[in-house]
Amino acid sequence: MMFSGLSDFNKPINIPDSVNFCHHMFETCPNFNSAVKMSNNVTNCYGMFQTCTNFNKPITIPDSARNCGYMFAQCHNLNSDVYIGNNVNFGAYMFNNCQNLNANIYLGAGLVNCASMFERCMNLEEVSELPPNIYNCSKMFYWDYNLNCPINIGNNAYNCCNMFQTCISLDSPVTIGTNAVDCSNMFRFARGLNAPVTLLSEHANCWYMFYNCFLFNQPFNIPNNCQAYHMFANCNSLCAQINIGENCNCFGLFYGCNNMNMPIVIPESTIDVTAMFSGCNNQHMSILFPQNLFDTKYHSNTQKLMWHENAVHEIVLY
């Protein structure tokens, strides 16, 4: 907190080799806009420029740095290139609420925690390739209205909840790796999304994953053991083929989807189909439903499956 609160300072700064910790160094210096060069001995940049609302200089974060959480949070005018060193591992909230940011951001290969890293960066359109070992990308692009670039989420990522929530311009392919555990609300309110999404993880929590993605109409394979609670709720354009894996919880899966016309096969191992087609009015869609599950669990009663008689065209038992 060496210069924290400084009202006016605009001379170039070289941080010497003797300095390791730069955490909160210029925090809440509203007029600060100096070029800063860091030595290769800096390890901690936590909150270094936080709330420097006028800061807008390109910067290179050295490979020696590890912790860059909140480093540029609320730097509202920041729109310059940032290079993040390859040994930085903590980047949570790093650019949070940088409202004008739309520059080149190089994401170092060592980043693992990127939770809310670009949250509310409303002008951000694209980023470099995501680091291969990232494991927490919860809310990474939350409320980034203009984001629209292909995203490949590696196999180490486990927390992807709300990652693209309210990214209303997103319409590029997204691939989600094999170890993702929490994908809940991942594309919630991404109302422009109509690009391929591939989920490779089994045992994923996909509650409300595509909720209110009004334009989404892509084929999708729901992996085995998926918690698909309201996964496609209110996807009103959905009429592409959806394949359901084994042992999935399908409670409210297609709630409010009114344009579906493809056959849906419900596997015998499905855990719950309660309200699966509730709120639907699909006059051309057929459901292929296992006879033994229908007889033993639903007792020939379609009300629990649909909640009203016009939800689907017909149920075919197999």
PDB file of N, CA and C in Angstrom, residues 77-179:
ATOM      1  N   ASN A  77     -10.910   2.728 -17.042  1.00  0.00           N
ATOM      2  CA  ASN A  77     -10.401   3.241 -18.316  1.00  0.00           C
ATOM      3  C   ASN A  77      -9.345   2.344 -18.943  1.00  0.00           C
ATOM      4  N   LEU A  78      -8.997   1.256 -18.302  1.00  0.00           N
ATOM      5  CA  LEU A  78      -7.950   0.388 -18.841  1.00  0.00           C
ATOM      6  C   LEU A  78      -8.371  -0.199 -20.184  1.00  0.00           C
ATOM      7  N   ASN A  79      -7.571   0.078 -21.199  1.00  0.00           N
ATOM      8  CA  ASN A  79      -7.804  -0.499 -22.525  1.00  0.00           C
ATOM      9  C   ASN A  79      -6.472  -0.626 -23.258  1.00  0.00           C
ATOM     10  N   SER A  80      -5.463  -1.106 -22.526  1.00  0.00           N
ATOM     11  CA  SER A  80      -4.125  -1.298 -23.072  1.00  0.00           C
ATOM     12  C   SER A  80      -3.724  -2.763 -22.938  1.00  0.00           C
ATOM     13  N   ASP A  81      -2.751  -3.179 -23.739  1.00  0.00           N
ATOM     14  CA  ASP A  81      -2.331  -4.575 -23.754  1.00  0.00           C
ATOM     15  C   ASP A  81      -1.698  -4.971 -22.416  1.00  0.00           C
ATOM     16  N   VAL A  82      -2.005  -6.204 -21.991  1.00  0.00           N
ATOM     17  CA  VAL A  82      -1.439  -6.738 -20.746  1.00  0.00           C
ATOM     18  C   VAL A  82      -0.870  -8.124 -21.044  1.00  0.00           C
ATOM     19  N   TYR A  83       0.386  -8.310 -20.672  1.00  0.00           N
ATOM     20  CA  TYR A  83       1.037  -9.624 -20.796  1.00  0.00           C
ATOM     21  C   TYR A  83       1.167 -10.213 -19.406  1.00  0.00           C
ATOM     22  N   ILE A  84       0.575 -11.381 -19.202  1.00  0.00           N
ATOM     23  CA  ILE A  84       0.609 -12.041 -17.898  1.00  0.00           C
ATOM     24  C   ILE A  84       1.664 -13.143 -17.944  1.00  0.00           C
ATOM     25  N   GLY A  85       2.640 -13.065 -17.066  1.00  0.00           N
ATOM     26  CA  GLY A  85       3.738 -14.033 -17.043  1.00  0.00           C
ATOM     27  C   GLY A  85       3.264 -15.469 -16.880  1.00  0.00           C
ATOM     28  N   ASN A  86       4.095 -16.389 -17.318  1.00  0.00           N
ATOM     29  CA  ASN A  86       3.685 -17.796 -17.385  1.00  0.00           C
ATOM     30  C   ASN A  86       3.662 -18.517 -16.047  1.00  0.00           C
ATOM     31  N   ASN A  87       4.121 -17.876 -14.986  1.00  0.00           N
ATOM     32  CA  ASN A  87       4.070 -18.510 -13.668  1.00  0.00           C
ATOM     33  C   ASN A  87       2.995 -17.917 -12.766  1.00  0.00           C
ATOM     34  N   VAL A  88       2.253 -16.939 -13.279  1.00  0.00           N
ATOM     35  CA  VAL A  88       1.121 -16.412 -12.512  1.00  0.00           C
ATOM     36  C   VAL A  88       0.050 -17.496 -12.430  1.00  0.00           C
ATOM     37  N   ASN A  89      -0.333 -17.854 -11.196  1.00  0.00           N
ATOM     38  CA  ASN A  89      -1.356 -18.906 -11.059  1.00  0.00           C
ATOM     39  C   ASN A  89      -2.691 -18.382 -10.544  1.00  0.00           C
ATOM     40  N   PHE A  90      -2.678 -17.271  -9.827  1.00  0.00           N
ATOM     41  CA  PHE A  90      -3.927 -16.743  -9.246  1.00  0.00           C
ATOM     42  C   PHE A  90      -4.306 -15.460  -9.964  1.00  0.00           C
ATOM     43  N   GLY A  91      -5.404 -15.543 -10.746  1.00  0.00           N
ATOM     44  CA  GLY A  91      -5.864 -14.388 -11.502  1.00  0.00           C
ATOM     45  C   GLY A  91      -7.302 -14.024 -11.211  1.00  0.00           C
ATOM     46  N   ALA A  92      -7.834 -14.502 -10.089  1.00  0.00           N
ATOM     47  CA  ALA A  92      -9.238 -14.238  -9.761  1.00  0.00           C
ATOM     48  C   ALA A  92      -9.489 -12.736  -9.635  1.00  0.00           C
ATOM     49  N   TYR A  93     -10.562 -12.264 -10.259  1.00  0.00           N
ATOM     50  CA  TYR A  93     -10.994 -10.858 -10.208  1.00  0.00           C
ATOM     51  C   TYR A  93      -9.942  -9.895 -10.756  1.00  0.00           C
ATOM     52  N   MET A  94      -9.044 -10.394 -11.560  1.00  0.00           N
ATOM     53  CA  MET A  94      -7.904  -9.581 -11.986  1.00  0.00           C
ATOM     54  C   MET A  94      -8.325  -8.331 -12.757  1.00  0.00           C
ATOM     55  N   PHE A  95      -9.298  -8.482 -13.680  1.00  0.00           N
ATOM     56  CA  PHE A  95      -9.790  -7.353 -14.478  1.00  0.00           C
ATOM     57  C   PHE A  95     -11.261  -7.057 -14.169  1.00  0.00           C
ATOM     58  N   ASN A  96     -11.701  -7.468 -13.022  1.00  0.00           N
ATOM     59  CA  ASN A  96     -13.111  -7.314 -12.664  1.00  0.00           C
ATOM     60  C   ASN A  96     -13.575  -5.869 -12.804  1.00  0.00           C
ATOM     61  N   ASN A  97     -14.658  -5.680 -13.572  1.00  0.00           N
ATOM     62  CA  ASN A  97     -15.287  -4.370 -13.739  1.00  0.00           C
ATOM     63  C   ASN A  97     -14.374  -3.374 -14.460  1.00  0.00           C
ATOM     64  N   CYS A  98     -13.524  -3.875 -15.359  1.00  0.00           N
ATOM     65  CA  CYS A  98     -12.776  -2.987 -16.263  1.00  0.00           C
ATOM     66  C   CYS A  98     -13.683  -2.745 -17.473  1.00  0.00           C
ATOM     67  N   GLN A  99     -14.523  -1.785 -17.375  1.00  0.00           N
ATOM     68  CA  GLN A  99     -15.650  -1.637 -18.284  1.00  0.00           C
ATOM     69  C   GLN A  99     -15.258  -1.320 -19.723  1.00  0.00           C
ATOM     70  N   ASN A 100     -14.097  -0.695 -19.940  1.00  0.00           N
ATOM     71  CA  ASN A 100     -13.680  -0.318 -21.293  1.00  0.00           C
ATOM     72  C   ASN A 100     -12.665  -1.268 -21.901  1.00  0.00           C
ATOM     73  N   LEU A 101     -12.307  -2.312 -21.193  1.00  0.00           N
ATOM     74  CA  LEU A 101     -11.238  -3.201 -21.645  1.00  0.00           C
ATOM     75  C   LEU A 101     -11.628  -3.942 -22.917  1.00  0.00           C
ATOM     76  N   ASN A 102     -10.824  -3.746 -23.962  1.00  0.00           N
ATOM     77  CA  ASN A 102     -10.972  -4.524 -25.199  1.00  0.00           C
ATOM     78  C   ASN A 102      -9.629  -4.548 -25.917  1.00  0.00           C
ATOM     79  N   ALA A 103      -8.572  -4.815 -25.152  1.00  0.00           N
ATOM     80  CA  ALA A 103      -7.211  -4.828 -25.675  1.00  0.00           C
ATOM     81  C   ALA A 103      -6.726  -6.273 -25.773  1.00  0.00           C
ATOM     82  N   ASN A 104      -5.464  -6.445 -26.157  1.00  0.00           N
ATOM     83  CA  ASN A 104      -4.868  -7.778 -26.223  1.00  0.00           C
ATOM     84  C   ASN A 104      -4.422  -8.205 -24.826  1.00  0.00           C
ATOM     85  N   ILE A 105      -4.996  -9.281 -24.341  1.00  0.00           N
ATOM     86  CA  ILE A 105      -4.645  -9.814 -23.029  1.00  0.00           C
ATOM     87  C   ILE A 105      -4.028 -11.200 -23.245  1.00  0.00           C
ATOM     88  N   TYR A 106      -2.745 -11.316 -22.944  1.00  0.00           N
ATOM     89  CA  TYR A 106      -2.096 -12.632 -23.054  1.00  0.00           C
ATOM     90  C   TYR A 106      -2.238 -13.354 -21.725  1.00  0.00           C
ATOM     91  N   LEU A 107      -2.934 -14.489 -21.741  1.00  0.00           N
ATOM     92  CA  LEU A 107      -3.147 -15.269 -20.528  1.00  0.00           C
ATOM     93  C   LEU A 107      -2.004 -16.257 -20.351  1.00  0.00           C
ATOM     94  N   GLY A 108      -1.203 -16.044 -19.322  1.00  0.00           N
ATOM     95  CA  GLY A 108      -0.045 -16.908 -19.084  1.00  0.00           C
ATOM     96  C   GLY A 108      -0.423 -18.364 -18.896  1.00  0.00           C
ATOM     97  N   ALA A 109       0.486 -19.253 -19.274  1.00  0.00           N
ATOM     98  CA  ALA A 109       0.211 -20.692 -19.269  1.00  0.00           C
ATOM     99  C   ALA A 109       0.007 -21.257 -17.873  1.00  0.00           C
ATOM    100  N   GLY A 110       0.455 -20.547 -16.827  1.00  0.00           N
ATOM    101  CA  GLY A 110       0.372 -21.084 -15.476  1.00  0.00           C
ATOM    102  C   GLY A 110      -0.909 -20.771 -14.741  1.00  0.00           C
ATOM    103  N   LEU A 111      -1.791 -19.993 -15.336  1.00  0.00           N
ATOM    104  CA  LEU A 111      -3.021 -19.604 -14.646  1.00  0.00           C
ATOM    105  C   LEU A 111      -3.891 -20.816 -14.323  1.00  0.00           C
ATOM    106  N   VAL A 112      -4.348 -20.897 -13.071  1.00  0.00           N
ATOM    107  CA  VAL A 112      -5.240 -21.978 -12.673  1.00  0.00           C
ATOM    108  C   VAL A 112      -6.554 -21.445 -12.096  1.00  0.00           C
ATOM    109  N   ASN A 113      -6.508 -20.346 -11.358  1.00  0.00           N
ATOM    110  CA  ASN A 113      -7.723 -19.783 -10.780  1.00  0.00           C
ATOM    111  C   ASN A 113      -8.054 -18.479 -11.498  1.00  0.00           C
ATOM    112  N   CYS A 114      -9.103 -18.523 -12.309  1.00  0.00           N
ATOM    113  CA  CYS A 114      -9.526 -17.355 -13.097  1.00  0.00           C
ATOM    114  C   CYS A 114     -10.952 -16.958 -12.764  1.00  0.00           C
ATOM    115  N   ALA A 115     -11.390 -17.268 -11.568  1.00  0.00           N
ATOM    116  CA  ALA A 115     -12.760 -16.932 -11.171  1.00  0.00           C
ATOM    117  C   ALA A 115     -13.003 -15.432 -11.283  1.00  0.00           C
ATOM    118  N   SER A 116     -14.070 -15.058 -11.986  1.00  0.00           N
ATOM    119  CA  SER A 116     -14.472 -13.648 -12.149  1.00  0.00           C
ATOM    120  C   SER A 116     -13.358 -12.785 -12.721  1.00  0.00           C
ATOM    121  N   MET A 117     -12.458 -13.379 -13.450  1.00  0.00           N
ATOM    122  CA  MET A 117     -11.281 -12.652 -13.943  1.00  0.00           C
ATOM    123  C   MET A 117     -11.654 -11.457 -14.815  1.00  0.00           C
ATOM    124  N   PHE A 118     -12.641 -11.663 -15.702  1.00  0.00           N
ATOM    125  CA  PHE A 118     -13.096 -10.594 -16.600  1.00  0.00           C
ATOM    126  C   PHE A 118     -14.557 -10.218 -16.330  1.00  0.00           C
ATOM    127  N   GLU A 119     -15.032 -10.489 -15.144  1.00  0.00           N
ATOM    128  CA  GLU A 119     -16.439 -10.199 -14.835  1.00  0.00           C
ATOM    129  C   GLU A 119     -16.751  -8.725 -15.067  1.00  0.00           C
ATOM    130  N   ARG A 120     -17.846  -8.467 -15.780  1.00  0.00           N
ATOM    131  CA  ARG A 120     -18.331  -7.121 -16.093  1.00  0.00           C
ATOM    132  C   ARG A 120     -17.347  -6.308 -16.929  1.00  0.00           C
ATOM    133  N   CYS A 121     -16.549  -6.994 -17.747  1.00  0.00           N
ATOM    134  CA  CYS A 121     -15.753  -6.298 -18.775  1.00  0.00           C
ATOM    135  C   CYS A 121     -16.649  -6.207 -20.006  1.00  0.00           C
ATOM    136  N   MET A 122     -17.513  -5.246 -20.017  1.00  0.00           N
ATOM    137  CA  MET A 122     -18.630  -5.227 -20.951  1.00  0.00           C
ATOM    138  C   MET A 122     -18.235  -4.984 -22.396  1.00  0.00           C
ATOM    139  N   ASN A 123     -17.036  -4.456 -22.644  1.00  0.00           N
ATOM    140  CA  ASN A 123     -16.584  -4.209 -24.021  1.00  0.00           C
ATOM    141  C   ASN A 123     -15.636  -5.290 -24.536  1.00  0.00           C
ATOM    142  N   LEU A 124     -15.260  -6.223 -23.693  1.00  0.00           N
ATOM    143  CA  LEU A 124     -14.301  -7.258 -24.095  1.00  0.00           C
ATOM    144  C   LEU A 124     -14.900  -8.159 -25.166  1.00  0.00           C
ATOM    145  N   GLU A 125     -14.180  -8.308 -26.292  1.00  0.00           N
ATOM    146  CA  GLU A 125     -14.687  -9.107 -27.407  1.00  0.00           C
ATOM    147  C   GLU A 125     -13.996 -10.462 -27.521  1.00  0.00           C
ATOM    148  N   GLU A 126     -12.722 -10.548 -27.132  1.00  0.00           N
ATOM    149  CA  GLU A 126     -12.025 -11.828 -27.251  1.00  0.00           C
ATOM    150  C   GLU A 126     -10.830 -11.868 -26.310  1.00  0.00           C
ATOM    151  N   VAL A 127     -10.362 -13.085 -26.042  1.00  0.00           N
ATOM    152  CA  VAL A 127      -9.157 -13.302 -25.248  1.00  0.00           C
ATOM    153  C   VAL A 127      -8.297 -14.338 -25.953  1.00  0.00           C
ATOM    154  N   SER A 128      -7.041 -14.436 -25.513  1.00  0.00           N
ATOM    155  CA  SER A 128      -6.170 -15.469 -26.069  1.00  0.00           C
ATOM    156  C   SER A 128      -6.640 -16.836 -25.583  1.00  0.00           C
ATOM    157  N   GLU A 129      -6.026 -17.865 -26.091  1.00  0.00           N
ATOM    158  CA  GLU A 129      -6.402 -19.239 -25.719  1.00  0.00           C
ATOM    159  C   GLU A 129      -6.327 -19.425 -24.209  1.00  0.00           C
ATOM    160  N   LEU A 130      -7.336 -20.093 -23.640  1.00  0.00           N
ATOM    161  CA  LEU A 130      -7.329 -20.332 -22.205  1.00  0.00           C
ATOM    162  C   LEU A 130      -6.170 -21.247 -21.812  1.00  0.00           C
ATOM    163  N   PRO A 131      -5.547 -20.996 -20.665  1.00  0.00           N
ATOM    164  CA  PRO A 131      -4.429 -21.831 -20.209  1.00  0.00           C
ATOM    165  C   PRO A 131      -4.855 -23.286 -20.033  1.00  0.00           C
ATOM    166  N   PRO A 132      -3.943 -24.230 -20.278  1.00  0.00           N
ATOM    167  CA  PRO A 132      -4.334 -25.652 -20.259  1.00  0.00           C
ATOM    168  C   PRO A 132      -4.671 -26.189 -18.879  1.00  0.00           C
ATOM    169  N   ASN A 133      -4.141 -25.582 -17.809  1.00  0.00           N
ATOM    170  CA  ASN A 133      -4.332 -26.140 -16.472  1.00  0.00           C
ATOM    171  C   ASN A 133      -5.345 -25.373 -15.635  1.00  0.00           C
ATOM    172  N   ILE A 134      -6.088 -24.505 -16.260  1.00  0.00           N
ATOM    173  CA  ILE A 134      -7.092 -23.743 -15.524  1.00  0.00           C
ATOM    174  C   ILE A 134      -8.089 -24.690 -14.862  1.00  0.00           C
ATOM    175  N   TYR A 135      -8.395 -24.454 -13.563  1.00  0.00           N
ATOM    176  CA  TYR A 135      -9.356 -25.327 -12.880  1.00  0.00           C
ATOM    177  C   TYR A 135     -10.574 -24.577 -12.365  1.00  0.00           C
ATOM    178  N   ASN A 136     -10.461 -23.286 -12.132  1.00  0.00           N
ATOM    179  CA  ASN A 136     -11.620 -22.531 -11.663  1.00  0.00           C
ATOM    180  C   ASN A 136     -11.867 -21.373 -12.612  1.00  0.00           C
ATOM    181  N   CYS A 137     -12.932 -21.474 -13.394  1.00  0.00           N
ATOM    182  CA  CYS A 137     -13.298 -20.379 -14.303  1.00  0.00           C
ATOM    183  C   CYS A 137     -14.730 -19.920 -14.027  1.00  0.00           C
ATOM    184  N   SER A 138     -15.162 -20.069 -12.784  1.00  0.00           N
ATOM    185  CA  SER A 138     -16.480 -19.597 -12.381  1.00  0.00           C
ATOM    186  C   SER A 138     -16.603 -18.097 -12.629  1.00  0.00           C
ATOM    187  N   LYS A 139     -17.671 -17.700 -13.336  1.00  0.00           N
ATOM    188  CA  LYS A 139     -17.954 -16.291 -13.644  1.00  0.00           C
ATOM    189  C   LYS A 139     -16.805 -15.597 -14.377  1.00  0.00           C
ATOM    190  N   MET A 140     -16.005 -16.349 -15.066  1.00  0.00           N
ATOM    191  CA  MET A 140     -14.825 -15.749 -15.706  1.00  0.00           C
ATOM    192  C   MET A 140     -15.197 -14.615 -16.667  1.00  0.00           C
ATOM    193  N   PHE A 141     -16.300 -14.806 -17.428  1.00  0.00           N
ATOM    194  CA  PHE A 141     -16.746 -13.793 -18.399  1.00  0.00           C
ATOM    195  C   PHE A 141     -18.164 -13.291 -18.080  1.00  0.00           C
ATOM    196  N   TYR A 142     -18.543 -13.373 -16.851  1.00  0.00           N
ATOM    197  CA  TYR A 142     -19.896 -12.997 -16.411  1.00  0.00           C
ATOM    198  C   TYR A 142     -20.218 -11.554 -16.813  1.00  0.00           C
ATOM    199  N   TRP A 143     -21.343 -11.371 -17.502  1.00  0.00           N
ATOM    200  CA  TRP A 143     -21.825 -10.054 -17.934  1.00  0.00           C
ATOM    201  C   TRP A 143     -20.883  -9.389 -18.940  1.00  0.00           C
ATOM    202  N   ASP A 144     -20.168 -10.167 -19.725  1.00  0.00           N
ATOM    203  CA  ASP A 144     -19.332  -9.593 -20.791  1.00  0.00           C
ATOM    204  C   ASP A 144     -20.168  -9.546 -22.062  1.00  0.00           C
ATOM    205  N   TYR A 145     -20.882  -8.454 -22.246  1.00  0.00           N
ATOM    206  CA  TYR A 145     -21.904  -8.348 -23.282  1.00  0.00           C
ATOM    207  C   TYR A 145     -21.372  -8.591 -24.697  1.00  0.00           C
ATOM    208  N   ASN A 146     -20.125  -8.185 -24.971  1.00  0.00           N
ATOM    209  CA  ASN A 146     -19.608  -8.224 -26.341  1.00  0.00           C
ATOM    210  C   ASN A 146     -18.700  -9.409 -26.631  1.00  0.00           C
ATOM    211  N   LEU A 147     -18.476 -10.276 -25.666  1.00  0.00           N
ATOM    212  CA  LEU A 147     -17.573 -11.415 -25.880  1.00  0.00           C
ATOM    213  C   LEU A 147     -18.095 -12.329 -26.975  1.00  0.00           C
ATOM    214  N   ASN A 148     -17.224 -12.644 -27.932  1.00  0.00           N
ATOM    215  CA  ASN A 148     -17.616 -13.565 -29.000  1.00  0.00           C
ATOM    216  C   ASN A 148     -16.366 -14.130 -29.662  1.00  0.00           C
ATOM    217  N   CYS A 149     -15.827 -15.206 -29.089  1.00  0.00           N
ATOM    218  CA  CYS A 149     -14.660 -15.881 -29.654  1.00  0.00           C
ATOM    219  C   CYS A 149     -14.718 -17.352 -29.248  1.00  0.00           C
ATOM    220  N   PRO A 150     -14.120 -18.243 -30.054  1.00  0.00           N
ATOM    221  CA  PRO A 150     -14.107 -19.668 -29.677  1.00  0.00           C
ATOM    222  C   PRO A 150     -13.380 -19.865 -28.348  1.00  0.00           C
ATOM    223  N   ILE A 151     -13.919 -20.752 -27.509  1.00  0.00           N
ATOM    224  CA  ILE A 151     -13.332 -21.024 -26.194  1.00  0.00           C
ATOM    225  C   ILE A 151     -13.162 -22.532 -26.037  1.00  0.00           C
ATOM    226  N   ASN A 152     -11.935 -22.937 -25.677  1.00  0.00           N
ATOM    227  CA  ASN A 152     -11.651 -24.346 -25.394  1.00  0.00           C
ATOM    228  C   ASN A 152     -11.243 -24.455 -23.929  1.00  0.00           C
ATOM    229  N   ILE A 153     -12.097 -25.072 -23.139  1.00  0.00           N
ATOM    230  CA  ILE A 153     -11.848 -25.206 -21.704  1.00  0.00           C
ATOM    231  C   ILE A 153     -11.178 -26.559 -21.464  1.00  0.00           C
ATOM    232  N   GLY A 154      -9.970 -26.544 -20.914  1.00  0.00           N
ATOM    233  CA  GLY A 154      -9.153 -27.752 -20.791  1.00  0.00           C
ATOM    234  C   GLY A 154      -9.709 -28.782 -19.832  1.00  0.00           C
ATOM    235  N   ASN A 155      -9.055 -29.923 -19.791  1.00  0.00           N
ATOM    236  CA  ASN A 155      -9.540 -31.063 -19.018  1.00  0.00           C
ATOM    237  C   ASN A 155      -9.324 -30.931 -17.513  1.00  0.00           C
ATOM    238  N   ASN A 156      -8.586 -29.922 -17.068  1.00  0.00           N
ATOM    239  CA  ASN A 156      -8.403 -29.731 -15.632  1.00  0.00           C
ATOM    240  C   ASN A 156      -9.481 -28.850 -15.008  1.00  0.00           C
ATOM    241  N   ALA A 157     -10.251 -28.178 -15.819  1.00  0.00           N
ATOM    242  CA  ALA A 157     -11.277 -27.274 -15.294  1.00  0.00           C
ATOM    243  C   ALA A 157     -12.387 -28.064 -14.611  1.00  0.00           C
ATOM    244  N   TYR A 158     -12.729 -27.661 -13.382  1.00  0.00           N
ATOM    245  CA  TYR A 158     -13.824 -28.346 -12.687  1.00  0.00           C
ATOM    246  C   TYR A 158     -14.977 -27.408 -12.356  1.00  0.00           C
ATOM    247  N   ASN A 159     -14.708 -26.123 -12.183  1.00  0.00           N
ATOM    248  CA  ASN A 159     -15.779 -25.192 -11.823  1.00  0.00           C
ATOM    249  C   ASN A 159     -15.980 -24.200 -12.957  1.00  0.00           C
ATOM    250  N   CYS A 160     -17.070 -24.376 -13.697  1.00  0.00           N
ATOM    251  CA  CYS A 160     -17.400 -23.502 -14.827  1.00  0.00           C
ATOM    252  C   CYS A 160     -18.744 -22.814 -14.622  1.00  0.00           C
ATOM    253  N   CYS A 161     -19.244 -22.785 -13.404  1.00  0.00           N
ATOM    254  CA  CYS A 161     -20.582 -22.241 -13.177  1.00  0.00           C
ATOM    255  C   CYS A 161     -20.623 -20.754 -13.531  1.00  0.00           C
ATOM    256  N   ASN A 162     -21.708 -20.347 -14.195  1.00  0.00           N
ATOM    257  CA  ASN A 162     -21.958 -18.941 -14.561  1.00  0.00           C
ATOM    258  C   ASN A 162     -20.854 -18.346 -15.435  1.00  0.00           C
ATOM    259  N   MET A 163     -20.088 -19.179 -16.080  1.00  0.00           N
ATOM    260  CA  MET A 163     -18.900 -18.691 -16.789  1.00  0.00           C
ATOM    261  C   MET A 163     -19.238 -17.670 -17.875  1.00  0.00           C
ATOM    262  N   PHE A 164     -20.318 -17.936 -18.651  1.00  0.00           N
ATOM    263  CA  PHE A 164     -20.717 -17.046 -19.745  1.00  0.00           C
ATOM    264  C   PHE A 164     -22.096 -16.432 -19.501  1.00  0.00           C
ATOM    265  N   GLN A 165     -22.521 -16.378 -18.266  1.00  0.00           N
ATOM    266  CA  GLN A 165     -23.856 -15.856 -17.984  1.00  0.00           C
ATOM    267  C   GLN A 165     -24.000 -14.427 -18.493  1.00  0.00           C
ATOM    268  N   THR A 166     -25.073 -14.183 -19.230  1.00  0.00           N
ATOM    269  CA  THR A 166     -25.414 -12.874 -19.794  1.00  0.00           C
ATOM    270  C   THR A 166     -24.386 -12.403 -20.823  1.00  0.00           C
ATOM    271  N   CYS A 167     -23.652 -13.322 -21.438  1.00  0.00           N
ATOM    272  CA  CYS A 167     -22.802 -12.971 -22.587  1.00  0.00           C
ATOM    273  C   CYS A 167     -23.711 -12.978 -23.818  1.00  0.00           C
ATOM    274  N   ILE A 168     -24.414 -11.894 -24.025  1.00  0.00           N
ATOM    275  CA  ILE A 168     -25.504 -11.871 -25.000  1.00  0.00           C
ATOM    276  C   ILE A 168     -25.018 -11.897 -26.445  1.00  0.00           C
ATOM    277  N   SER A 169     -23.728 -11.610 -26.696  1.00  0.00           N
ATOM    278  CA  SER A 169     -23.190 -11.631 -28.066  1.00  0.00           C
ATOM    279  C   SER A 169     -22.482 -12.945 -28.393  1.00  0.00           C
ATOM    280  N   LEU A 170     -22.304 -13.806 -27.412  1.00  0.00           N
ATOM    281  CA  LEU A 170     -21.548 -15.037 -27.639  1.00  0.00           C
ATOM    282  C   LEU A 170     -22.244 -15.928 -28.650  1.00  0.00           C
ATOM    283  N   ASP A 171     -21.544 -16.230 -29.729  1.00  0.00           N
ATOM    284  CA  ASP A 171     -22.077 -17.133 -30.750  1.00  0.00           C
ATOM    285  C   ASP A 171     -20.916 -17.845 -31.441  1.00  0.00           C
ATOM    286  N   SER A 172     -19.987 -18.368 -30.640  1.00  0.00           N
ATOM    287  CA  SER A 172     -18.812 -19.084 -31.122  1.00  0.00           C
ATOM    288  C   SER A 172     -18.737 -20.438 -30.430  1.00  0.00           C
ATOM    289  N   PRO A 173     -18.070 -21.421 -31.055  1.00  0.00           N
ATOM    290  CA  PRO A 173     -18.003 -22.766 -30.463  1.00  0.00           C
ATOM    291  C   PRO A 173     -17.320 -22.772 -29.097  1.00  0.00           C
ATOM    292  N   VAL A 174     -17.852 -23.602 -28.199  1.00  0.00           N
ATOM    293  CA  VAL A 174     -17.273 -23.780 -26.864  1.00  0.00           C
ATOM    294  C   VAL A 174     -17.125 -25.273 -26.606  1.00  0.00           C
ATOM    295  N   THR A 175     -15.937 -25.674 -26.151  1.00  0.00           N
ATOM    296  CA  THR A 175     -15.689 -27.061 -25.765  1.00  0.00           C
ATOM    297  C   THR A 175     -15.335 -27.100 -24.285  1.00  0.00           C
ATOM    298  N   ILE A 176     -15.985 -28.013 -23.555  1.00  0.00           N
ATOM    299  CA  ILE A 176     -15.801 -28.120 -22.107  1.00  0.00           C
ATOM    300  C   ILE A 176     -15.149 -29.465 -21.820  1.00  0.00           C
ATOM    301  N   GLY A 177     -14.039 -29.460 -21.080  1.00  0.00           N
ATOM    302  CA  GLY A 177     -13.210 -30.644 -20.884  1.00  0.00           C
ATOM    303  C   GLY A 177     -13.828 -31.745 -20.042  1.00  0.00           C
ATOM    304  N   THR A 178     -13.050 -32.779 -19.821  1.00  0.00           N
ATOM    305  CA  THR A 178     -13.548 -34.035 -19.250  1.00  0.00           C
ATOM    306  C   THR A 178     -13.767 -34.007 -17.743  1.00  0.00           C
ATOM    307  N   ASN A 179     -13.205 -33.032 -17.041  1.00  0.00           N
ATOM    308  CA  ASN A 179     -13.306 -33.026 -15.579  1.00  0.00           C
ATOM    309  C   ASN A 179     -14.217 -31.939 -15.027  1.00  0.00           C
TER     310      ASN A 179
END
